[in-house]
JSON list of C-alpha atoms in Angstrom, two decimals:
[
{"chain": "X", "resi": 68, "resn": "UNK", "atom": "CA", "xyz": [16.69, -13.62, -29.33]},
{"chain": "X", "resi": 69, "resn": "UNK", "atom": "CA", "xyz": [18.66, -16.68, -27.65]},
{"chain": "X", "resi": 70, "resn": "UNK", "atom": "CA", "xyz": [21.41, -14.04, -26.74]},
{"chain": "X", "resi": 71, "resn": "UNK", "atom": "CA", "xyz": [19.09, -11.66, -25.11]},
{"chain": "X", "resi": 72, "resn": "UNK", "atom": "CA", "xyz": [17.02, -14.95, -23.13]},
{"chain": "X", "resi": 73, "resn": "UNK", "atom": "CA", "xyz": [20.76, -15.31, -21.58]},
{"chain": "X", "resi": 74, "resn": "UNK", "atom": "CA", "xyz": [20.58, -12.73, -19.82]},
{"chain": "X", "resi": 75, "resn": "UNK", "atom": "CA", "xyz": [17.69, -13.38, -17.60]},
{"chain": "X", "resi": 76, "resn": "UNK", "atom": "CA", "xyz": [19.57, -16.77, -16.75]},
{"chain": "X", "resi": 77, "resn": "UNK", "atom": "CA", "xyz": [20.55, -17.59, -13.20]},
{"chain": "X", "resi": 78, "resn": "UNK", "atom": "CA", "xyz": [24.25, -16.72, -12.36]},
{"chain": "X", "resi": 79, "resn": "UNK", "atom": "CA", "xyz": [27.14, -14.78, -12.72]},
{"chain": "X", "resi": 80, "resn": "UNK", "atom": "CA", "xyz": [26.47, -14.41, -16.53]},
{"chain": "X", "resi": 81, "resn": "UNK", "atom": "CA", "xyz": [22.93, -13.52, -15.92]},
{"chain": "X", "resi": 82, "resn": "UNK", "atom": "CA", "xyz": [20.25, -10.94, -14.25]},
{"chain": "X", "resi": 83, "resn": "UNK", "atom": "CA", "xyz": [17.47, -13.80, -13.51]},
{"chain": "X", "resi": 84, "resn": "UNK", "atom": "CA", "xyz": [18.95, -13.89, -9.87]},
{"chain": "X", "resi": 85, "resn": "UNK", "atom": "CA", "xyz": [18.61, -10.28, -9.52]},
{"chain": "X", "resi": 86, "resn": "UNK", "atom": "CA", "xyz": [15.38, -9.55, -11.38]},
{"chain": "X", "resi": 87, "resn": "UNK", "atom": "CA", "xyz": [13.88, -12.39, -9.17]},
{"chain": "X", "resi": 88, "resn": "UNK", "atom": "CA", "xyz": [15.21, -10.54, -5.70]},
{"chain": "X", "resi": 89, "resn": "UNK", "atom": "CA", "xyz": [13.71, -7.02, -6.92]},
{"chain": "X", "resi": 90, "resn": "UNK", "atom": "CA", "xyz": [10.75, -8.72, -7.95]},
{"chain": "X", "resi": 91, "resn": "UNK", "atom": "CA", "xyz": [10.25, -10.81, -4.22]},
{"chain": "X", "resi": 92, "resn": "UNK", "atom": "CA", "xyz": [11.66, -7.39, -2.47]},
{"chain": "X", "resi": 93, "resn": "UNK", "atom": "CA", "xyz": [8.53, -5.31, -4.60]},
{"chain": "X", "resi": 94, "resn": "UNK", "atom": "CA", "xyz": [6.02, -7.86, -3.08]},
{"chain": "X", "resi": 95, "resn": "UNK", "atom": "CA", "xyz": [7.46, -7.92, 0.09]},
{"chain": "X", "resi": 96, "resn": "UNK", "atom": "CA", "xyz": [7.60, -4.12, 0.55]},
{"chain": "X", "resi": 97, "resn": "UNK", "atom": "CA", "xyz": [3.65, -3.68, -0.97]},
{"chain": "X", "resi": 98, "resn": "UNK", "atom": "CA", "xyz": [2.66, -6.73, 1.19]},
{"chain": "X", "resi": 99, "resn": "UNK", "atom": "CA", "xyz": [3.80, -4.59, 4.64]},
{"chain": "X", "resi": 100, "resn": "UNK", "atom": "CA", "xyz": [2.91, -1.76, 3.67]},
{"chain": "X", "resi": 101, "resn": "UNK", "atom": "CA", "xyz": [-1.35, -2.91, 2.79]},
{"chain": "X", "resi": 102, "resn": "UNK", "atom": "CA", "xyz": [-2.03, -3.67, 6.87]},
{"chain": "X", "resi": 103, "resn": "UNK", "atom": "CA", "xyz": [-0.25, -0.18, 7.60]},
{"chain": "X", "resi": 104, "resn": "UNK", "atom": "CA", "xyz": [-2.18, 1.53, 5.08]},
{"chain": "X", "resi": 105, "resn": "UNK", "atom": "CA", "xyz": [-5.37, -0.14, 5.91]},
{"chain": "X", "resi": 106, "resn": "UNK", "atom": "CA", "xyz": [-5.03, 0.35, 9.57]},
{"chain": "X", "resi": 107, "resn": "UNK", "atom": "CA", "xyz": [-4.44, 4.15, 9.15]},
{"chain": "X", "resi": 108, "resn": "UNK", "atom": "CA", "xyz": [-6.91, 4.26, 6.27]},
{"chain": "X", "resi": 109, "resn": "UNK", "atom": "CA", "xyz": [-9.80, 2.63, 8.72]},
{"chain": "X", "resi": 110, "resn": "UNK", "atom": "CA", "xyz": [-8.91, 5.23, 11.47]},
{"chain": "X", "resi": 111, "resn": "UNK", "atom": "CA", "xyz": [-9.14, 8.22, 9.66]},
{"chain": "X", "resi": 112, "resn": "UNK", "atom": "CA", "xyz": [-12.45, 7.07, 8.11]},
{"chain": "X", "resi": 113, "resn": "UNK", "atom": "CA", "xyz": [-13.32, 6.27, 12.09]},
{"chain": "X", "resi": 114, "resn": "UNK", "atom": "CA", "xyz": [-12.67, 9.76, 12.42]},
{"chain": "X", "resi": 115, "resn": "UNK", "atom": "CA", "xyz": [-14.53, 11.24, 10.09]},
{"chain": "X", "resi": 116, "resn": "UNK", "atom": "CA", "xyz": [-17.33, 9.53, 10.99]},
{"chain": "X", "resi": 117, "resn": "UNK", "atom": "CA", "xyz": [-17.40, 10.83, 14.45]},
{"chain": "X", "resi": 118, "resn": "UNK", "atom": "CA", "xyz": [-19.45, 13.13, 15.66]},
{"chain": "X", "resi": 119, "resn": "UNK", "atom": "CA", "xyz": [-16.76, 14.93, 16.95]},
{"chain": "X", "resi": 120, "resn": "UNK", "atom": "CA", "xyz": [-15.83, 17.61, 14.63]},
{"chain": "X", "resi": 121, "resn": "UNK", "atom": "CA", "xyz": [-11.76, 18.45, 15.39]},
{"chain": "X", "resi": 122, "resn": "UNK", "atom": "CA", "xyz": [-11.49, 14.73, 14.89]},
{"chain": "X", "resi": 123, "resn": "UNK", "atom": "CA", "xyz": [-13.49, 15.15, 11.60]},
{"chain": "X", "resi": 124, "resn": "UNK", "atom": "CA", "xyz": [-11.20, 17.81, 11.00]},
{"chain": "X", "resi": 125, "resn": "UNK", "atom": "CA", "xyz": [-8.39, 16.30, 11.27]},
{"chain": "X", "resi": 126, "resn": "UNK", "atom": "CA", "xyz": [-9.78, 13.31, 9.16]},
{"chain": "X", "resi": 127, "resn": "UNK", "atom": "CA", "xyz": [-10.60, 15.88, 6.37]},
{"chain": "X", "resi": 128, "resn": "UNK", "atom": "CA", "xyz": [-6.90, 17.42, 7.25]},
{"chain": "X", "resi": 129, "resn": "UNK", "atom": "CA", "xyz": [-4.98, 14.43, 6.26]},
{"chain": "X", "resi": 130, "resn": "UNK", "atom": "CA", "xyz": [-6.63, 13.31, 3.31]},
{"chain": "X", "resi": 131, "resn": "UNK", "atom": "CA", "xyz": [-6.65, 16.48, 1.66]},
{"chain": "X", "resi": 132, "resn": "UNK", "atom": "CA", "xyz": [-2.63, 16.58, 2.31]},
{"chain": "X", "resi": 133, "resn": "UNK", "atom": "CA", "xyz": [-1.78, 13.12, 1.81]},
{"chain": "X", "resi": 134, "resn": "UNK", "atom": "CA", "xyz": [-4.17, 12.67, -1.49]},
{"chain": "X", "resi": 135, "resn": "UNK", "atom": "CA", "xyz": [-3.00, 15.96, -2.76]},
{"chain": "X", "resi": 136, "resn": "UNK", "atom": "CA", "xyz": [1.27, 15.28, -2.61]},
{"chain": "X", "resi": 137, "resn": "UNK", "atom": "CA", "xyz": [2.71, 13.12, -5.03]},
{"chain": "X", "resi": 138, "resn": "UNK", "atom": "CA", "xyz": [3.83, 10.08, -3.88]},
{"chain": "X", "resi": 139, "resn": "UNK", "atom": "CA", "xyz": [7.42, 10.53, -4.66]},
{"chain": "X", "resi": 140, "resn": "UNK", "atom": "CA", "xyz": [7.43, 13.99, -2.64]},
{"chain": "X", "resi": 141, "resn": "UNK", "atom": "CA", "xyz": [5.74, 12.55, 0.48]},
{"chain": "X", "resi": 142, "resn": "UNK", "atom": "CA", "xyz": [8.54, 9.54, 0.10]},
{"chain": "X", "resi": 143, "resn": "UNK", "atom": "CA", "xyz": [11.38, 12.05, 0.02]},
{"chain": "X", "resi": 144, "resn": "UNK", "atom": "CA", "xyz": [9.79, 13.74, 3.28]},
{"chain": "X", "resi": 145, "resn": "UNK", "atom": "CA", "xyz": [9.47, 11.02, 4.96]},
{"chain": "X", "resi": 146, "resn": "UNK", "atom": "CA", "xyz": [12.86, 9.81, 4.23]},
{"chain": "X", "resi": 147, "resn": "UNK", "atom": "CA", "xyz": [15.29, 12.60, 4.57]},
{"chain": "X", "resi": 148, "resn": "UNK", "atom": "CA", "xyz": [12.81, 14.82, 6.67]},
{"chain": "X", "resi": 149, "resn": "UNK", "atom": "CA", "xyz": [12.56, 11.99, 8.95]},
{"chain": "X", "resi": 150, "resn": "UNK", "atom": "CA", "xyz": [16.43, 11.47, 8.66]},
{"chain": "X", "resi": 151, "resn": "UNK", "atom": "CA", "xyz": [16.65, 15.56, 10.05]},
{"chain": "X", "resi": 152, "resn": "UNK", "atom": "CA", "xyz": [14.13, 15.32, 12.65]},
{"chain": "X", "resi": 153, "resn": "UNK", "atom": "CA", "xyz": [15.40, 11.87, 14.23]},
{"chain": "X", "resi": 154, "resn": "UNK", "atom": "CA", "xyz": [19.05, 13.23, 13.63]},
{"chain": "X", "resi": 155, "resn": "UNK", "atom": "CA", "xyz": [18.13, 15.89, 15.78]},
{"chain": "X", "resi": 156, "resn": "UNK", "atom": "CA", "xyz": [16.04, 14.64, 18.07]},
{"chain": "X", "resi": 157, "resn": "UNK", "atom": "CA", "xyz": [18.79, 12.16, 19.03]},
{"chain": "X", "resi": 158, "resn": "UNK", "atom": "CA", "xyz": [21.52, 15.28, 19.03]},
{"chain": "X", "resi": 159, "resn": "UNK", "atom": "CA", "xyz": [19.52, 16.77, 22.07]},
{"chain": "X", "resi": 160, "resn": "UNK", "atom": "CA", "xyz": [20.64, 13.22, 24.23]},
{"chain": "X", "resi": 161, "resn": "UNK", "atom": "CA", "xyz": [24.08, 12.52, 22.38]},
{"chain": "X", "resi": 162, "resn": "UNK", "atom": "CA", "xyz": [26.29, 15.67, 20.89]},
{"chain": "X", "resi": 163, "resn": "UNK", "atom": "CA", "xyz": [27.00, 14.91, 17.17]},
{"chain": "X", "resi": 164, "resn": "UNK", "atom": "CA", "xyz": [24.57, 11.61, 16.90]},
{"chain": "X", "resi": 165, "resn": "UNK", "atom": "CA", "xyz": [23.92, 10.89, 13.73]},
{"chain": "X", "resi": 166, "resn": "UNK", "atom": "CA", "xyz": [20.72, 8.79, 12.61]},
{"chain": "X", "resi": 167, "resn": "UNK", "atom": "CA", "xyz": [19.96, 6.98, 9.20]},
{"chain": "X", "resi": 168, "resn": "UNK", "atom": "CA", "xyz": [16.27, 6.33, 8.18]},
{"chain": "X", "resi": 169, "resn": "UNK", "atom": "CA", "xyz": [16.13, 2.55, 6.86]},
{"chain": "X", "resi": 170, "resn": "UNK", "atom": "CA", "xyz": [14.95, 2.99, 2.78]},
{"chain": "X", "resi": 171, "resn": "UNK", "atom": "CA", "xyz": [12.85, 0.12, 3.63]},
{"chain": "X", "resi": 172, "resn": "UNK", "atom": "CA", "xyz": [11.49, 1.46, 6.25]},
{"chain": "X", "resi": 173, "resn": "UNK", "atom": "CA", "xyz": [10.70, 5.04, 4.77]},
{"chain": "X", "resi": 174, "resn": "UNK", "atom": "CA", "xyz": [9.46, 3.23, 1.95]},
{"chain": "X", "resi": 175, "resn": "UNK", "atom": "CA", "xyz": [6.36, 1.09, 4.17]},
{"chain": "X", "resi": 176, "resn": "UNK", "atom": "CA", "xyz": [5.79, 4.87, 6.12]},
{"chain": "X", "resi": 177, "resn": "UNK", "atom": "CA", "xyz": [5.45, 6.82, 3.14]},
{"chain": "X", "resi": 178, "resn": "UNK", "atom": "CA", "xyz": [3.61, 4.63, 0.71]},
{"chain": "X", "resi": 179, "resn": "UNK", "atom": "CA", "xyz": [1.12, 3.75, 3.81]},
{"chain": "X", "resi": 180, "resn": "UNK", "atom": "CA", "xyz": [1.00, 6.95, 4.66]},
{"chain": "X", "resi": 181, "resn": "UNK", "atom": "CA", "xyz": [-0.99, 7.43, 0.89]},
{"chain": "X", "resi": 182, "resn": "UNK", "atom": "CA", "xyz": [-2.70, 4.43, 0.87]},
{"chain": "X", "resi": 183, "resn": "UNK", "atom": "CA", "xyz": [-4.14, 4.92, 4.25]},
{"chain": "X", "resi": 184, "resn": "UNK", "atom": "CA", "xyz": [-5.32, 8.01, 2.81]},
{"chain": "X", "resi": 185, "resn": "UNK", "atom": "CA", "xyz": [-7.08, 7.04, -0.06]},
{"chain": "X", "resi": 186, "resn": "UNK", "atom": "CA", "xyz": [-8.48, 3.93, 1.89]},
{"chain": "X", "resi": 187, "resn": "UNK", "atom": "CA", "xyz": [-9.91, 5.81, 4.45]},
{"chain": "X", "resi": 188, "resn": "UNK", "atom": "CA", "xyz": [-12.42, 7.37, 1.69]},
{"chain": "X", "resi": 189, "resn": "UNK", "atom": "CA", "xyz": [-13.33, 3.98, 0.81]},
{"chain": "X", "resi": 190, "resn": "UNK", "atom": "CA", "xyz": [-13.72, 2.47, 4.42]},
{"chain": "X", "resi": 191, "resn": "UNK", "atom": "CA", "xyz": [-15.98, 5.41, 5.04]},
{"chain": "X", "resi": 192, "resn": "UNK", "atom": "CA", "xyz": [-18.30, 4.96, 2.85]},
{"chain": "X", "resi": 193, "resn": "UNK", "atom": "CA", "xyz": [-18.59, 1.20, 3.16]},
{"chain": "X", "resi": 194, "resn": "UNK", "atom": "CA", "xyz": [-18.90, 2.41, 6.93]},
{"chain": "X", "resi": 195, "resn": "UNK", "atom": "CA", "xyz": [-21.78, 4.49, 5.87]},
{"chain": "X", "resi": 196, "resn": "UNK", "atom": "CA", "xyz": [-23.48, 1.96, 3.47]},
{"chain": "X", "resi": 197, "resn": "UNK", "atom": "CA", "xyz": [-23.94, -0.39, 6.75]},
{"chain": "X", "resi": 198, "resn": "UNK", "atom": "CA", "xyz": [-27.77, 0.60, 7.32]},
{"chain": "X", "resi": 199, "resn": "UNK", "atom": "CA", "xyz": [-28.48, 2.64, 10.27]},
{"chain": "X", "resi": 200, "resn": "UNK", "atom": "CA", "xyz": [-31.25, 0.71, 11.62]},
{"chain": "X", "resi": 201, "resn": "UNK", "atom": "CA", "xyz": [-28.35, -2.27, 12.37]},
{"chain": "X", "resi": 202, "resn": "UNK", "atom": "CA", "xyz": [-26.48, 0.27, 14.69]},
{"chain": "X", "resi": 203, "resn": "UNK", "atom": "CA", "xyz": [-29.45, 1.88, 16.22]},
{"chain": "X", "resi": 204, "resn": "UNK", "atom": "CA", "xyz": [-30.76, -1.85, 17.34]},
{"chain": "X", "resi": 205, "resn": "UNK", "atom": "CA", "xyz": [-27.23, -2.47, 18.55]},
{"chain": "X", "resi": 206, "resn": "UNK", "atom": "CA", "xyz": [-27.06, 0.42, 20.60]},
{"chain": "X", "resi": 207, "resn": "UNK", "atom": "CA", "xyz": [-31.39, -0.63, 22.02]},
{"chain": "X", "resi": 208, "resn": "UNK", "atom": "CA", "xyz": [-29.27, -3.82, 22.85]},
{"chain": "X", "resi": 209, "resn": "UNK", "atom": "CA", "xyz": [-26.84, -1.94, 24.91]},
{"chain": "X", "resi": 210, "resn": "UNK", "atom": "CA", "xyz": [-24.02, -2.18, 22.89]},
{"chain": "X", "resi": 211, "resn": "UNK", "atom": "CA", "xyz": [-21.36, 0.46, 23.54]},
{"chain": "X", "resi": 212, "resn": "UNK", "atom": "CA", "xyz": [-20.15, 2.40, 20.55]},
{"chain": "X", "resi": 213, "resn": "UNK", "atom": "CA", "xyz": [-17.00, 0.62, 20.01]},
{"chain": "X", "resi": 214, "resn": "UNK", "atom": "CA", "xyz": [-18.84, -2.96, 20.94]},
{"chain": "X", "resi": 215, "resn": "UNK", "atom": "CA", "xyz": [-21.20, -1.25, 17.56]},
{"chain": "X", "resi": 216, "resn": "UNK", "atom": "CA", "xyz": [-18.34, -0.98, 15.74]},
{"chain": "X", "resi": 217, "resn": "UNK", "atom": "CA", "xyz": [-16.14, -4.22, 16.35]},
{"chain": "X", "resi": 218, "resn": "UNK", "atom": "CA", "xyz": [-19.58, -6.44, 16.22]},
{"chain": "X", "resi": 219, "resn": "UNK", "atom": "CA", "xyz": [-22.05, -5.01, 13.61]},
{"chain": "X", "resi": 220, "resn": "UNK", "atom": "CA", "xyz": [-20.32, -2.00, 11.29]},
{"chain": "X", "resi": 221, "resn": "UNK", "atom": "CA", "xyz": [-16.56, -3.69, 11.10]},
{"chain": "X", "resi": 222, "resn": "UNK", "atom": "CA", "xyz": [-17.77, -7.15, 10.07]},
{"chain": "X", "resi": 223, "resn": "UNK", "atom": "CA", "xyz": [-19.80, -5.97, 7.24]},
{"chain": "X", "resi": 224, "resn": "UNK", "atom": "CA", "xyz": [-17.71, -2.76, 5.81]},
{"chain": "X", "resi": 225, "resn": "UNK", "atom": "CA", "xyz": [-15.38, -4.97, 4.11]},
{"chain": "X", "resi": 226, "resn": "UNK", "atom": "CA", "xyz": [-17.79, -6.82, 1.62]},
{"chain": "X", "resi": 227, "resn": "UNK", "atom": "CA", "xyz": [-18.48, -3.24, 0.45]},
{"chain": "X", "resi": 228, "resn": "UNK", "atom": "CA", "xyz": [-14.63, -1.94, 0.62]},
{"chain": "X", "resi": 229, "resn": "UNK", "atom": "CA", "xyz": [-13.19, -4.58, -0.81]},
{"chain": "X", "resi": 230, "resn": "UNK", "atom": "CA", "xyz": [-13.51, -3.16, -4.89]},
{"chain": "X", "resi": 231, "resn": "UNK", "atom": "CA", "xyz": [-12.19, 0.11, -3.93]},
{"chain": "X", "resi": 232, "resn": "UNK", "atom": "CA", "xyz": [-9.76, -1.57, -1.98]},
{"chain": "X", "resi": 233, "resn": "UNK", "atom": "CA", "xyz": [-8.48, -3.92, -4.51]},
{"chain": "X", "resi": 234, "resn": "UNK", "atom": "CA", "xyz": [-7.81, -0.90, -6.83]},
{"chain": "X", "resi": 235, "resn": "UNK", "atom": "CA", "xyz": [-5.77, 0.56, -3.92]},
{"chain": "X", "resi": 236, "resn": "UNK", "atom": "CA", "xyz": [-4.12, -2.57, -3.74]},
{"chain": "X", "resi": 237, "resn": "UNK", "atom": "CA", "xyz": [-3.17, -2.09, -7.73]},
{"chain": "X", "resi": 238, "resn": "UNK", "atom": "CA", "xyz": [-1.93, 1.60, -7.17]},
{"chain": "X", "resi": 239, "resn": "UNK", "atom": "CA", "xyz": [0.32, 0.46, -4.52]},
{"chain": "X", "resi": 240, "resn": "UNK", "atom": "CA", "xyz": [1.90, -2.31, -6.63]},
{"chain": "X", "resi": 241, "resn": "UNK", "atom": "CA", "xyz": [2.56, 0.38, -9.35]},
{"chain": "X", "resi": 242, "resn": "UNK", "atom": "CA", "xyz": [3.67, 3.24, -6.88]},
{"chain": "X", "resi": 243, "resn": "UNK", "atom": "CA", "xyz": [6.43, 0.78, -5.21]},
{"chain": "X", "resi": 244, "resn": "UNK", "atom": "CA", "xyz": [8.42, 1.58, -8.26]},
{"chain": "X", "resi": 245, "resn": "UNK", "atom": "CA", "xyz": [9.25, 4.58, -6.50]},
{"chain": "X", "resi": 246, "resn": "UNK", "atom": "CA", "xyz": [11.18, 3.83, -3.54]},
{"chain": "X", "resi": 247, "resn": "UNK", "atom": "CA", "xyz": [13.85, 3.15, -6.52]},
{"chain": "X", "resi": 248, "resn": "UNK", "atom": "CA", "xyz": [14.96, 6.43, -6.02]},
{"chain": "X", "resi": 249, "resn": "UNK", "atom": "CA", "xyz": [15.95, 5.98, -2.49]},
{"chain": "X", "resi": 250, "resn": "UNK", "atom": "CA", "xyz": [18.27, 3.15, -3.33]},
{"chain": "X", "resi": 251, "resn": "UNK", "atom": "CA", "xyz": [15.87, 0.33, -2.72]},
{"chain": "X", "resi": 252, "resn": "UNK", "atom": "CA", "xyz": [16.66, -2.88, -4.97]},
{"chain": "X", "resi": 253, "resn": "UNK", "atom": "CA", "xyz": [13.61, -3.73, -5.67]},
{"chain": "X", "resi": 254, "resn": "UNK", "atom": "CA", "xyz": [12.35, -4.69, -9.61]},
{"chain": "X", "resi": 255, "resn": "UNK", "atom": "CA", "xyz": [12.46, -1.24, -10.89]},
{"chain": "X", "resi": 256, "resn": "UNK", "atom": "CA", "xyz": [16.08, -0.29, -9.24]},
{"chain": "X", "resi": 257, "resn": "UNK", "atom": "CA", "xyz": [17.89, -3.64, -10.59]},
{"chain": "X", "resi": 258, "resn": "UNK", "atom": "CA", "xyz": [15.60, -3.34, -14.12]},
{"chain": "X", "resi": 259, "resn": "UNK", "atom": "CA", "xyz": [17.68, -0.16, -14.68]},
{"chain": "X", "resi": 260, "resn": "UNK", "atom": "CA", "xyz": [21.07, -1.56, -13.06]},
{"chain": "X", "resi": 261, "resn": "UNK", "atom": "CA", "xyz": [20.93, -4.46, -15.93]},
{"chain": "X", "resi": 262, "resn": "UNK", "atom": "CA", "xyz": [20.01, -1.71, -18.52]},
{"chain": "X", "resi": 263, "resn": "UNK", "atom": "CA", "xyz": [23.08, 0.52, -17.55]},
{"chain": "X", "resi": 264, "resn": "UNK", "atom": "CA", "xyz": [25.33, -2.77, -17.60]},
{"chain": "X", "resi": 265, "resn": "UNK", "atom": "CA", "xyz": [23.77, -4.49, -20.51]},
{"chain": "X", "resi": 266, "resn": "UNK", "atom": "CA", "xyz": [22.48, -1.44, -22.89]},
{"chain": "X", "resi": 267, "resn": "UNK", "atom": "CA", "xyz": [19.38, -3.25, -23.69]},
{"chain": "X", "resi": 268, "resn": "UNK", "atom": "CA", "xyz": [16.69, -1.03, -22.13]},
{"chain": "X", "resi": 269, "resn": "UNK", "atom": "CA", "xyz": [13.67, -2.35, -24.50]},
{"chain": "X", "resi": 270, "resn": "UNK", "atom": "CA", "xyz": [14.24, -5.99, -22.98]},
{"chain": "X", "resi": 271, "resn": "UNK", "atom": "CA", "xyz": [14.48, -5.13, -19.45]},
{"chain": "X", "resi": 272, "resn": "UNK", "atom": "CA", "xyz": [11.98, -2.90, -18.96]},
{"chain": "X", "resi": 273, "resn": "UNK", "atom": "CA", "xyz": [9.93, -5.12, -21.61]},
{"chain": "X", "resi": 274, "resn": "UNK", "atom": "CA", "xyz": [10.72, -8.37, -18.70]},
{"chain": "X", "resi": 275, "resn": "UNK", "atom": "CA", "xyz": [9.73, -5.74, -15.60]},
{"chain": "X", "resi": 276, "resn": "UNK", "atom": "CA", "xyz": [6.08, -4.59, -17.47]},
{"chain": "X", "resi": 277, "resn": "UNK", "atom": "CA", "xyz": [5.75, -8.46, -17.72]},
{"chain": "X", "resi": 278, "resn": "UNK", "atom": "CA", "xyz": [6.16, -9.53, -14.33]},
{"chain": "X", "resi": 279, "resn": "UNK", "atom": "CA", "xyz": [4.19, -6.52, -12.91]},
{"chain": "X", "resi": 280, "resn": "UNK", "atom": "CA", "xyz": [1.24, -7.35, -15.30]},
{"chain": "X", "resi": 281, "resn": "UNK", "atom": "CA", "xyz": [1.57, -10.69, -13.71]},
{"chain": "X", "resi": 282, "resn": "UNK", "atom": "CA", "xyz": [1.15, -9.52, -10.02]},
{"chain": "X", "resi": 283, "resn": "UNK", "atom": "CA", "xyz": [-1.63, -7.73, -11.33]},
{"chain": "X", "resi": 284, "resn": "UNK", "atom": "CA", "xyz": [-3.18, -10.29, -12.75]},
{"chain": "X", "resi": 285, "resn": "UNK", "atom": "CA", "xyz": [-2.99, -12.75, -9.62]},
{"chain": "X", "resi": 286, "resn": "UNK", "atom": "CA", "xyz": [-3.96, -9.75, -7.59]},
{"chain": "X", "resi": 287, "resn": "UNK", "atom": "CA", "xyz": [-7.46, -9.95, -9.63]},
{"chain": "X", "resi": 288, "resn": "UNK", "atom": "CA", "xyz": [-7.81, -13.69, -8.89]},
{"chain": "X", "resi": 289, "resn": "UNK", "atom": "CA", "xyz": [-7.48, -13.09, -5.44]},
{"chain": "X", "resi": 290, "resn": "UNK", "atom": "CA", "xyz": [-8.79, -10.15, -4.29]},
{"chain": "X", "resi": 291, "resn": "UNK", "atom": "CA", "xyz": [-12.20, -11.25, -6.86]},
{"chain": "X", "resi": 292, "resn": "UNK", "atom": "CA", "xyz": [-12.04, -14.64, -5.03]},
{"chain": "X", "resi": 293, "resn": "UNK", "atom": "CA", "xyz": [-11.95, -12.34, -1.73]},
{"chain": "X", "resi": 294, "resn": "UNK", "atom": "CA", "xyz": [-15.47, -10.30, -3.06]},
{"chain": "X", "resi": 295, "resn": "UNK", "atom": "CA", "xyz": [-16.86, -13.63, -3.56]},
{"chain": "X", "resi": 296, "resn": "UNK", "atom": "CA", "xyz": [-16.40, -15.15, -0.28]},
{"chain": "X", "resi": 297, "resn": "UNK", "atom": "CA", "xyz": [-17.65, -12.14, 1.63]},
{"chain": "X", "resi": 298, "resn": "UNK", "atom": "CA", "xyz": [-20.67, -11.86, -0.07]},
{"chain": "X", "resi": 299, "resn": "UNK", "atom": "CA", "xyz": [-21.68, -15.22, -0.30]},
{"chain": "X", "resi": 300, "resn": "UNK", "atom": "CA", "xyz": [-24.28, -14.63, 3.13]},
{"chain": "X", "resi": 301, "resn": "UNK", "atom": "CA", "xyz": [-25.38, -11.58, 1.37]},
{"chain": "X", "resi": 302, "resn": "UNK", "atom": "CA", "xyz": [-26.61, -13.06, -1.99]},
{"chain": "X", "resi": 303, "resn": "UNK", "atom": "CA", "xyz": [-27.56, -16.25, -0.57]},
{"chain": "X", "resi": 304, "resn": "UNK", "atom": "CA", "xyz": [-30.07, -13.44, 1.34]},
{"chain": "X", "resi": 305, "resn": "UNK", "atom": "CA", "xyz": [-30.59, -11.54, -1.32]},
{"chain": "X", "resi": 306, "resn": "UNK", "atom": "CA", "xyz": [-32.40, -15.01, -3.41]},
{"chain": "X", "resi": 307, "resn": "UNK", "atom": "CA", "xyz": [-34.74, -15.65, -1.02]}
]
């Protein structure tokens, strides 16, 4: 047991160092890609609560594509599909220019790209859950649409998004593993470097299920103490 504890030390005789930089590089890339997601999630639920209906269209459009592709396949377009297009895109200014997607990069784009997706179901209906009779006094008031929006609907969605969108959050910690495959050191892609060096693939993977149960678990402290805080003016209202 002492022998295999070695190897997770720090050093040239160990994997801690390099278990610890896939670990930070895991967090960093599902900590970029949440605001992408959610941004793209929150516009496609704007749009399919329009009343126009190619924008609803459209709305309906993506999600159906981007909900229905596994996540590795829409990472592998993004990456070399986007390699092509931008490759030839740039051959149409320079003869022969070559361009190479950044894994990191393709990674944010691709696992946004699905989280905005399934957010945008969730942002819609908390949209929808904000009663009517709030937005139809907003609008008495004068209140443009989008002044409706940024003052009365936006405010309040997120005390009602926030469950869904803490699972989303927990999907997207698990689906980072993935970008392994494009060459990305993050915990999964030096997990299996140590196993190929050291042969001891129970351990390693053992350490890797460890530390992601541990994201997971501070992920539930803080997205919980998240729910809390936003609807502390809604049960302080709901007691009287």
């Amino acid at each position: 047991m002492l022998n295999l504890l070695e190897l997770l030390s720090f050093g040239p005789n160990g994997w801690g160092d390099e278990i610890l930089q896939g670990a930070l590089l895991t967090i960093e890339l599902a900590l970029v890609t949440l605001p992408v997601g959610i941004a793209i999630g929150l516009a496609v639920a704007v749009a399919k609560d329009s009343h126009s209906r190619a924008l609803r269209a459209l709305g309906d459009l993506y999600t159906t594509v981007f909900r229905g592709l596994p996540e590795l396949l829409t990472l592998f377009i993004v990456y070399y599909g986007g390699q092509m297009l931008l490759t030839r895109l740039a051959g149409y200014v320079v003869e022969g220019a070559h361009i190479e997607v950044n894994q990191f990069v393709a990674g944010v784009v691709a696992l946004g790209l699905v989280l905005g997706a399934f957010s945008s179901e969730v942002l819609l209906a908390a949209i929808r859950a904000v009663p009517k009779g709030q937005k139809e006094a907003a609008s008495a008031l004068g209140l443009s649409g989008w002044s409706t929006f940024r003052l009365v609907t936006f405010p309040q969605l997120w005390r009602v998004a926030l469950p869904g969108l803490s699972n989303n959050w927990m999907v997207l910690l698990k689906d980072t593993s993935l970008v392994s495959v494009i060459a990305i050191t993050d915990l999964m892609r030096q997990t299996s470097i140590a196993v190929g060096v050291t042969k001891q693939p129970f351990f390693f993977y053992l350490v890797a299920c460890l530390i992601y149960l541990v994201f997971s678990g501070l992920s539930s402290v803080v997205f919980t103490a998240l729910e809390n805080r936003a609807s502390r003016g809604f049960k302080r209202v709901g007691g009287h």
